[in-house]
Amino acid sequence: MAPFLSKRDLNFQLFEVLDTAALPQRPRFADHSRDVYEDILNLAYAVAERHFAPHAREADLNEPQVVEGRVRLVPGVAQAIAAFRDAGFFSAHHDEALGGLQLPWVVMQAVQAHFQAANVGTSGYAFLTIGNANLQRVFASPEQQQKYMMPLLEGRWLGTMALSEPHAGSGLADITTTATPRGDGTYSINGTKMWISGGEHELSENIVHLVLARIQGAPAGVKGISLFLVPRYRVQADGSVGENNHVVLAGLNHKMGYRGTTNTLLNFGEGGETIGELVGEPGRGLAQMFHMMNEARIGVGMGAVMLGYAGYLASLEYARDRLQGRAASQKDPSSAPVPIIRHADVRRLLLRQKAFVEGGLALGLYASSLVDDLETGPEEGREDTRLLLDLLTPIVKSWPSKYSQEALSDAIQVMGGAGYTRDFPVEMYYRDNRLNPIHEGTEGIQGNDLLGRKVTQAGGRGLQVLLSRIQADLDASAGLDGLEEIQAALKAAVTQCTQALQTLLAQAGQIGPDLYLANANSALEMLGHTVVGWMWLRQAAVAAQALPGARGDDADFYRGKRHAARFFATHELPRVRAHAELLASIDRTTTDMQEAWF
Amino acid sequence: MAPFLSKRDLNFQLFEVLDTAALPQRPRFADHSRDVYEDILNLAYAVAERHFAPHAREADLNEPQVVEGRVRLVPGVAQAIAAFRDAGFFSAHHDEALGGLQLPWVVMQAVQAHFQAANVGTSGYAFLTIGNANLQRVFASPEQQQKYMMPLLEGRWLGTMALSEPHAGSGLADITTTATPRGDGTYSINGTKMWISGGEHELSENIVHLVLARIQGAPAGVKGISLFLVPRYRVQADGSVGENNHVVLAGLNHKMGYRGTTNTLLNFGEGGETIGELVGEPGRGLAQMFHMMNEARIGVGMGAVMLGYAGYLASLEYARDRLQGRAASQKDPSSAPVPIIRHADVRRLLLRQKAFVEGGLALGLYASSLVDDLETGPEEGREDTRLLLDLLTPIVKSWPSKYSQEALSDAIQVMGGAGYTRDFPVEMYYRDNRLNPIHEGTEGIQGNDLLGRKVTQAGGRGLQVLLSRIQADLDASAGLDGLEEIQAALKAAVTQCTQALQTLLAQAGQIGPDLYLANANSALEMLGHTVVGWMWLRQAAVAAQALPGARGDDADFYRGKRHAARFFATHELPRVRAHAELLASIDRTTTDMQEAWF
């Protein structure tokens, strides 16, 4: 069995490309050191390997089932969640006063990466709980935090996000679940929620739902939506679990992948009253959710990266071992077949995977480091950091979701028929990852967010910050050995992006919002590839500087980094031009298309 | 439930773009007419709808199982095969003297398309049998045909192709199954075959395997491989089924998709002797197989097209019905949500699917029409037809395999979470179609075939024929209304392809075969998109000519064709340039990569 994660690369990204080892200089992390971080990452690897990886396929093959109104999962899930809890990961990035380790976000993401790679389905229960608690930490009252957040940090209860409804998935403005004041400050919740991951199970004695609903008389649209804490079982004054709160499982969704994470249809207020507590002010529900959206979307992107990465490692191991065929120049049929990694097209498929997943990992961790900079970095520059993070978030979410899927298709292709069977994990990763371009905002929504909001936000300041950081890295890498291709291709891509956006923005007022956004997907593609090209420049520059002093495996590792950058430059970055030209042409093909013509 | 196939488009392709109605002018088809063809296509639709479509999901959910050494399938499969047989489709393209209808190949492919779209898993049993019989028709002796082919044409027995072995999938030169002369003209077959679709089941009283094996003392490599007819049960003198021939099921492969077609590991000569008959001359096995390869590969491409097409139709129906969101310019949150087909990015995803699947269908049927021209067309020009068909075959096989997968991903994306569930068929099509870039020669093999063999075959004559046919269609379409984008983009793509190949070929001798083939995938991509661009020009030209006289639905249909051509021109053909430039640069990135650097 191939490893599910490359420790060497994770260390490279955290400690050579990013300066994670310098974080302990910040007051919040004063008790930390690189050794502490490495110990925690080693613990994550051990827990993931021992408790998460072994039942990944079993959970895929044995979908969650409804038994007497509850959801039954394979036994490994509960054991894994217990191990995750015992290792302290539920609260690891929280304050020491809350029992946490005050881990930086980038290290927390690296921890989570292990579980996403080892078993994305089971890790879902943990990460939904962490996301729920993070939101409570910012917006819930101290009493609510004591009642609903602390059990999550302790891993005693688990949490969900209950946003979508059967008629309103991407269109949250139209949700109809109602919240009726009960006169005592609490609300009676009624409605149906769809696509709720972890919405019902027997893993914990209670489940805390964060629910979007409308208070009676609230205005239409997003301004009428409020956020509520709704427990599966009511919580008694002493914090113990009380009577049924009538959140009823109405059905399970049967998915192509991600099968370990049960996905539910829930009725609130069926067969009795469902009582919820308002979080913060009325009408702020969507804004509160979106406050956490950067982190949630980075999490989706990182999950996609790790599935792609695990697939890459599996197909790499196979390609080294599998003997088949000969070089085109080898005409002697009695010569021995060679490992398929020697064939140029197999190497292309492996290099492409390497370029996508290591580029995606660099991007996900870079964005995570921006979250740290925003929270604990120098005051000066935080606004720029926030705008850059806002700009990058739709890319961090969508680029790995799409290109890990390409990588996983390549992993299957390397392995041929074997990759298409359950004898190897890549077909499962391929099914699992196909969810990532859909949830937490579809690719279409990310494109609109990027071009419609982030590119123009604060007068385009986020884009300026991005371009100046890319330029600074280009300047700093000038003269380094073996970087010619990535430097030239990145410069060309930056020029193409800049010109396309200038052309489009100059006409934005005239063409109106619908046509302005018609080719938002090309903006996402064009900027996505350019940003990942930048990530490859950064990695290649570190490698080029380290190479003269490196020996053996280390030297090979750095040469591989530099070569993957070259691959991204020669095989991938040239795709930017077609997207830039389409965007600049203000192409009307999609808007001109009539429904009757399909 | 959405239709699985567009009758309107199939008629357009056969009778408006291609001149299928003129085929009855050829002597072999003298008893036919357009009405006859349409009746047969209607029969195919009815049989597919009634007997194939209903159990497609059931067969996907209930994988074949081994019960007492036999493979048990869901009951619908046997009923469907019986209906297929009763309709006469097993022998439909064979001579009337053999009980056939002498259907042209292009009509036969259109017939088969219905079953591929309705239920690709069940149709596998039928098409493997048809392929087996086709090979026997060309190479088997009259006695063998009577004994082994006629029961296939009658649909009483089913057939397989047993080529691969556990250590030799793509590398057939290394197969080790042996054939030992028994002294009576027959051979004793020993060895293990892998990935044998339909290798064991209870659908028919016998199974006829076509097996590649080495006669003792044969030379190494492909020249030592011979082809054998090996029945599951021995055939008695009167043609009836006799005793066990000891072809033993050793295991089933568990696949991501295509689950209805059981896929087996078979041992020949286990627990007793397996007797086979040599087909034709010794040492000709691979050549015989490859003689049928054009048709087999067109069949795979058509299968891919039809899966993509069925997904397109399903997501289109969903997009018309599903209400969600509003236009970017609509700021009133109390306005009604719109059908998602109104959103530009959803239209992009639908147009992209339409461009891929209708372009693929045009290509598959065009190539099928070349098979007819080769067999029944005017003597003059047959060599050109053969070279063009040879050149197109790797594209016809691989382009739809890849781009139907993109289309199916888009179908899922249109439907969001719903598309990711088993409530709709698109996730199944997505899993099914992922096999197509693998079997009957992987994408890598197709690229090598195209660039290493077909482009240079007969002094590049095939490529010249292709370019002159494209130019003729460009000339013929000059001045037609609304074709400017596709004409300009296709001309540019042709120029880019031509220049890239000229540059590469000029250095071929100097750089050697390994580097020459290193970027064969870019040749496949570049020529693939260009050829499909040509297919779109042909469709758009027919539509533009028909539009002035068209009304209502017909006018909408033609406008849709012309608009999809514009989409392919503006959104897809610009991708050709990056591939052409990479190819012309004789890029060494994949060949320079060292194994230790991964």
XYZ file of C-alpha atoms in Angstrom, chain A residues 188-562:
375
model
C -39.481 27.193 17.324
C -37.822 25.928 14.135
C -39.859 24.423 11.261
C -38.712 23.331 7.845
C -36.696 20.847 5.824
C -32.951 20.928 5.246
C -31.218 19.059 2.415
C -27.641 17.854 1.847
C -26.797 17.928 5.552
C -23.572 15.999 6.025
C -23.346 14.222 9.356
C -26.949 15.199 10.029
C -27.770 11.980 11.880
C -25.619 9.191 13.345
C -24.754 7.411 16.558
C -21.192 8.693 16.874
C -21.964 11.129 19.667
C -24.645 11.562 22.282
C -25.778 14.829 20.733
C -25.498 16.707 17.427
C -25.380 20.496 17.262
C -26.877 21.885 14.055
C -26.173 25.435 12.890
C -29.349 26.247 10.984
C -30.283 29.095 8.658
C -33.933 30.143 9.047
C -36.253 33.129 8.686
C -37.824 34.782 11.712
C -41.490 35.425 11.015
C -41.963 38.749 9.242
C -38.350 38.962 8.094
C -37.727 40.583 4.697
C -37.259 38.516 1.523
C -33.780 37.574 0.365
C -30.572 37.279 2.321
C -31.372 40.105 4.746
C -34.145 38.047 6.295
C -31.983 35.049 7.158
C -30.818 34.377 10.704
C -28.595 31.719 12.261
C -29.724 29.323 14.976
C -28.147 26.731 17.244
C -30.392 23.670 17.131
C -29.395 20.555 19.094
C -30.554 17.082 18.133
C -31.471 16.568 21.816
C -32.302 19.466 24.077
C -29.610 20.456 26.541
C -30.460 20.589 30.224
C -29.345 23.297 32.641
C -26.385 21.202 33.809
C -25.252 20.703 30.203
C -26.403 17.114 30.010
C -28.425 15.696 27.138
C -32.175 15.915 27.647
C -35.254 15.149 25.668
C -35.791 14.774 21.919
C -35.703 18.063 20.017
C -37.585 16.573 17.048
C -34.966 16.947 14.346
C -36.057 13.963 12.288
C -34.136 12.049 9.660
C -36.287 12.061 6.519
C -33.856 10.293 4.191
C -30.284 9.663 3.134
C -28.685 10.790 -0.101
C -26.882 8.030 -1.969
C -23.749 9.487 -3.444
C -21.180 8.463 -6.034
C -18.374 8.978 -3.532
C -17.616 10.529 -0.148
C -19.786 7.677 1.031
C -18.397 7.494 4.536
C -19.869 10.898 5.318
C -23.572 10.326 5.676
C -25.634 12.974 3.915
C -29.166 13.607 5.099
C -32.527 15.182 4.540
C -33.738 16.523 7.923
C -37.137 17.710 9.065
C -37.172 20.262 11.879
C -40.284 20.283 14.021
C -41.687 16.929 12.933
C -43.680 15.032 15.563
C -42.951 17.685 18.192
C -41.346 21.048 18.696
C -37.788 21.820 17.603
C -36.322 24.582 19.769
C -33.358 26.686 18.636
C -31.366 29.654 19.898
C -30.615 32.702 17.793
C -26.901 33.345 17.215
C -26.045 37.058 17.369
C -28.397 39.558 15.724
C -31.404 38.663 13.559
C -30.864 38.931 9.787
C -27.124 38.301 10.050
C -27.218 34.567 9.294
C -25.659 34.560 5.850
C -23.071 37.177 6.787
C -22.050 35.043 9.779
C -21.772 31.978 7.588
C -19.716 33.877 5.041
C -17.404 35.152 7.727
C -16.207 31.566 8.027
C -16.338 30.932 4.308
C -12.673 31.651 3.562
C -11.610 28.989 6.033
C -14.273 26.517 4.930
C -13.342 26.959 1.289
C -9.649 26.566 1.989
C -10.642 23.348 3.757
C -12.458 22.057 0.662
C -9.503 22.958 -1.531
C -7.099 21.193 0.817
C -9.346 18.131 0.868
C -9.224 18.052 -2.913
C -5.454 18.433 -2.870
C -5.018 15.526 -0.502
C -7.246 13.162 -2.483
C -5.280 14.031 -5.595
C -2.028 13.619 -3.709
C -2.956 10.190 -2.382
C -3.882 9.127 -5.909
C -0.584 10.414 -7.258
C 1.399 8.428 -4.704
C -0.597 5.265 -5.439
C -0.104 5.533 -9.192
C 3.584 6.416 -8.750
C 4.196 3.273 -6.734
C 2.359 1.219 -9.353
C 4.311 2.780 -12.225
C 7.631 1.938 -10.569
C 6.619 -1.696 -10.060
C 4.572 -2.595 -13.119
C 6.604 -4.054 -16.001
C 5.160 -3.572 -19.462
C 6.309 -2.628 -22.945
C 9.587 -1.239 -24.213
C 10.975 2.037 -25.513
C 10.023 2.910 -29.096
C 13.724 2.631 -29.950
C 13.983 -0.905 -28.523
C 13.217 -3.269 -31.390
C 14.262 -6.569 -29.776
C 11.066 -8.359 -28.654
C 13.051 -10.726 -26.410
C 14.365 -7.817 -24.340
C 12.816 -7.520 -20.886
C 9.742 -5.306 -20.433
C 10.488 -2.129 -18.500
C 8.720 -0.464 -15.558
C 6.019 1.661 -17.121
C 7.424 4.787 -15.449
C 10.043 4.725 -18.233
C 7.447 5.432 -20.923
C 7.289 9.124 -21.828
C 3.498 9.289 -21.733
C 3.362 7.647 -18.302
C 5.949 10.148 -17.104
C 3.782 12.901 -18.531
C 0.800 11.596 -16.585
C 2.877 11.397 -13.397
C 4.475 14.812 -13.881
C 1.068 16.313 -14.513
C -0.240 14.833 -11.282
C 2.831 16.036 -9.408
C 2.421 19.541 -10.849
C -1.262 19.653 -9.902
C -1.157 18.187 -6.405
C 2.073 19.735 -5.161
C 1.047 23.046 -6.718
C -2.324 22.741 -5.010
C -0.717 21.887 -1.678
C 1.555 24.930 -1.923
C -1.495 27.096 -2.661
C -3.646 25.697 0.159
C -0.910 26.129 2.745
C 0.010 29.584 1.446
C -3.611 30.681 1.847
C -3.681 29.113 5.304
C -0.598 31.105 6.242
C -2.481 34.240 5.185
C -5.212 33.347 7.685
C -2.486 33.309 10.351
C -1.063 36.599 9.125
C -4.522 38.096 9.342
C -5.012 36.905 12.913
C -1.527 37.084 14.417
C 0.769 38.800 11.908
C 2.008 42.379 12.081
C -0.819 44.922 12.206
C 0.703 46.707 9.277
C -0.359 45.104 6.039
C -3.321 43.173 7.435
C -5.751 44.912 5.115
C -3.637 43.890 2.138
C -3.455 40.367 3.490
C -7.229 40.262 3.913
C -7.816 41.467 0.352
C -5.297 39.004 -1.052
C -6.874 36.148 0.900
C -10.331 37.200 -0.283
C -9.084 37.217 -3.871
C -7.361 33.857 -3.591
C -10.159 32.020 -1.765
C -12.328 31.154 -4.803
C -9.170 29.893 -6.510
C -8.012 27.892 -3.489
C -11.437 26.277 -3.340
C -12.006 25.557 -7.016
C -8.597 25.033 -8.644
C -7.625 21.936 -6.648
C -11.179 20.620 -6.880
C -10.900 20.658 -10.656
C -7.255 19.794 -11.139
C -7.107 17.060 -8.527
C -9.881 15.455 -10.519
C -7.675 15.697 -13.614
C -4.796 14.283 -11.583
C -6.934 11.404 -10.353
C -8.045 10.660 -13.882
C -4.355 10.547 -14.787
C -3.692 8.223 -11.845
C -6.354 5.841 -13.148
C -4.872 6.150 -16.639
C -1.355 5.277 -15.420
C -2.756 2.137 -13.816
C -5.007 1.205 -16.719
C -7.587 -1.459 -16.000
C -6.172 -1.938 -12.504
C -6.862 1.687 -11.691
C -10.472 1.183 -12.758
C -10.994 -1.558 -10.145
C -11.475 -1.608 -6.413
C -8.160 -3.429 -6.007
C -6.576 0.019 -5.786
C -7.861 3.197 -4.136
C -7.654 5.611 -7.054
C -11.146 4.924 -8.433
C -12.511 5.715 -4.960
C -10.560 8.973 -4.721
C -11.871 9.872 -8.174
C -15.455 9.356 -7.011
C -14.801 11.108 -3.705
C -13.220 14.199 -5.180
C -15.946 14.785 -7.746
C -17.952 16.301 -4.898
C -15.444 19.076 -4.304
C -16.336 21.251 -7.326
C -19.954 21.168 -6.068
C -20.131 21.737 -2.323
C -19.285 24.943 -0.402
C -20.145 26.918 -3.538
C -20.024 25.421 -7.013
C -17.357 26.275 -9.536
C -19.814 28.673 -11.176
C -20.309 30.479 -7.886
C -16.549 30.705 -7.337
C -16.088 32.223 -10.795
C -18.755 34.840 -10.132
C -17.260 35.559 -6.714
C -13.790 36.034 -8.185
C -14.697 38.206 -11.164
C -17.827 39.864 -9.791
C -16.598 40.723 -6.333
C -12.983 39.980 -5.517
C -11.227 41.389 -8.579
C -12.857 44.788 -8.121
C -13.016 44.830 -4.313
C -11.369 47.924 -2.739
C -10.603 49.360 -6.165
C -8.786 46.240 -7.283
C -6.324 46.401 -4.386
C -6.344 42.600 -3.860
C -5.260 42.050 -7.452
C -2.531 44.671 -7.071
C -1.215 42.898 -3.974
C -1.200 39.598 -5.827
C 0.647 41.014 -8.829
C 3.224 42.783 -6.688
C 3.910 39.635 -4.669
C 4.359 37.636 -7.885
C 6.684 40.312 -9.227
C 8.690 40.310 -5.998
C 9.181 36.538 -6.258
C 10.146 36.862 -9.931
C 12.707 39.520 -8.999
C 14.079 37.496 -6.099
C 14.499 34.402 -8.242
C 16.345 36.158 -11.075
C 19.539 34.343 -11.963
C 18.724 31.117 -10.137
C 19.699 28.043 -12.122
C 17.101 26.117 -14.136
C 14.150 28.449 -13.629
C 14.085 29.997 -17.085
C 10.922 28.227 -18.287
C 8.799 28.939 -15.233
C 9.950 32.551 -15.025
C 9.191 33.239 -18.682
C 5.865 31.406 -18.691
C 4.715 33.080 -15.487
C 5.611 36.541 -16.783
C 3.662 35.856 -19.975
C 0.659 34.581 -18.013
C 0.665 37.621 -15.732
C 0.739 39.935 -18.742
C -2.114 38.047 -20.409
C -4.246 38.131 -17.242
C -3.584 41.808 -16.633
C -4.421 42.835 -20.179
C -7.566 40.714 -20.277
C -8.881 42.155 -17.021
C -8.041 45.707 -18.066
C -9.902 45.247 -21.333
C -12.908 43.715 -19.620
C -13.061 46.194 -16.749
C -12.840 49.154 -19.108
C -16.133 48.020 -20.634
C -17.809 46.678 -17.510
C -20.161 49.631 -17.057
C -21.218 49.590 -20.664
C -21.904 45.850 -21.022
C -23.761 45.375 -17.735
C -23.362 42.713 -15.049
C -24.785 39.722 -16.956
C -22.389 39.945 -19.880
C -19.536 41.022 -17.610
C -19.920 37.729 -15.726
C -20.745 35.535 -18.734
C -17.186 34.220 -19.017
C -16.307 34.287 -15.329
C -15.153 30.697 -15.626
C -12.338 31.816 -17.901
C -11.254 34.336 -15.283
C -11.157 31.543 -12.720
C -9.124 29.329 -15.057
C -6.757 32.058 -16.148
C -6.020 33.406 -12.675
C -6.005 29.920 -11.167
C -3.290 28.620 -13.453
C -1.309 31.842 -13.032
C -1.457 31.674 -9.239
C -0.398 28.020 -9.253
C 2.392 28.955 -11.682
C 3.504 31.426 -9.044
C 3.399 28.668 -6.414
C 5.660 26.629 -8.676
C 8.077 29.512 -9.089
C 8.288 29.783 -5.299
C 8.932 26.059 -4.862
C 11.447 25.927 -7.708
C 13.331 28.927 -6.339
C 13.699 27.296 -2.930
C 14.843 24.096 -4.618
C 17.364 25.883 -6.806
C 18.860 27.616 -3.784
C 19.021 24.382 -1.788
C 20.452 22.234 -4.573
C 24.130 23.199 -4.377
C 24.289 21.984 -0.783
C 22.023 18.962 -1.176
C 23.015 15.312 -1.548
C 21.306 12.016 -2.332
C 17.532 11.870 -1.871
C 17.422 15.540 -0.992
C 19.084 16.527 -4.244
C 16.662 14.306 -6.183
C 13.746 15.877 -4.338
C 14.844 19.406 -5.242
C 15.536 18.457 -8.864
C 12.029 16.989 -9.010
C 10.570 20.252 -7.711
C 12.442 22.271 -10.291
